[in-house]
């Protein structure tokens, strides 16, 4: 008798219910309709195509951009008893042939391949002869030149697939949200009136926070020291920063590794594997790291510098907590980050691209300065308007950051914008100029001359904020922009009024701004290795068992069981196989393979601790 998708979900993957969107996508694929699934990282895209592949007769092809990604997925599937295999460029021809032979004999149900393979004639012949019924395109945005990860090899997918005699169903998946890329995927992959499903972009288990510590490295150390065994990623904007941060952490006893484009391939690979296999706990990297990394137990992503856009930020931060267990996403903002980001953009060639980049940077700066809900801010950016209320859980909603009243300061800054324009026939000025006027003195000779020749030293706001540093004025101006009281020209950064400016000046409403700390403060930890009440000691004991099994099986620990599954074991403390099977993430195959080891570890821990 055939199992239903829900039964397969329990039997093979060990989960009791579908997540949002999964069941619909599975049903559409099984009915033979092309599908485009747009879900954020960690939402559970894999199950959407793995279940139809398991249920289909014959072989499903999964096109995936990276070898590491394929290896991970194949490992995970085999752990669950699914016959999966990968063909990649690192294999010799003998291995490729024998894998193909197995597929032809019906002994493989999922075959992962890199799109580059499709170029080979022999390989295309093979595909025609096997009767492929389903083709899955993972990271489908790689087909679009408008996305950020364009891969020319993806363009070969549509011609090859549409020439197959079996006319397979095509299911494409991505986490990229923008409508242009979405349309382009449908066009480039030639999806035939596809079923398009977008789940929300919210990731409930992620905790968002922006901090401006006076000393970033001290903040980081304090954070990492608190949970030295928890894997996390620290993103830096330049190679140089990666080197210095990684060096400092390592010198102070943290198991940190580095990753950036300037390293030898071999070192990059080794460091990546050390991180994936939990041998190193902190991965210090540029944005070159992360695509295709499936590691589900990343407990925090700290941005040591502000990234260039919210798109990048959310993608990188989203690598935390894929297992659904609470994880931290903390951005350490420093004023210098704005200059660095602007510099990186200014090096670009194409004016159009640069303009877009400056606009996106503005949105990112706004995120760092807003006093509103950080989660809402991100979701709004992706076009999810939703409720006006905050999430109640991010750094801003929980007000873990102190605030101060800047009503008077805001009035002065707005007045200065107004007076300067009034004096000079409506001209607008950037922050540096306005800050000179407000402070009544110049930090640059060129600006001093400009101020005098324009007569700006005669406006009534000249020197009314002498006691502030240029940095403080910049923070406040950025806050006013983020909150919509001022508008910054995308390219030149000159400030002008919005429709909120006059009403604010007239009203008596108070304005509270996040305090930019000049001293290091205790980070607001929310890392929860134990997902609630479960005993931490037991979690550590189970992690050890998992570690031993992973070493023996030569797979990453989270492929054996996720952190979420381990926490659930701690909470329920199952005493027999049936109870263990009811834990999310424990399917039939894993119960058979590892059940006894975990049950005995749990029993032992209970005996010793009760
Ligand atoms: P994505 O590819 O969308 O980033 P994954 O497919 O890697 O996400 O899934 C993320 C995690 O969620 C994995 O650990 C996966 O096993 C788990 N997962 C997927 N579907 C379910 C479900 N229905 N119930 C519980 N966990 C699930
Ligand atoms: Zn919030």
Coordinates of C-alpha atoms in Angstrom, one line a residue, residues 36 65 156 169 207 293 305 334 358 410 499 582:
X36 CA 8.2 27.7 -8.0
X65 CA 25.1 24.8 -7.4
X156 CA 21.6 25.2 -19.8
X169 CA 7.9 18.1 -14.0
X207 CA 16.3 37.2 17.7
X293 CA 26.1 25.8 3.8
X305 CA 30.3 45.4 10.3
X334 CA 29.9 51.5 14.0
X358 CA 23.4 53.5 -2.5
X410 CA 15.9 66.9 16.7
X499 CA 6.0 65.3 5.2
X582 CA 7.5 10.5 18.9

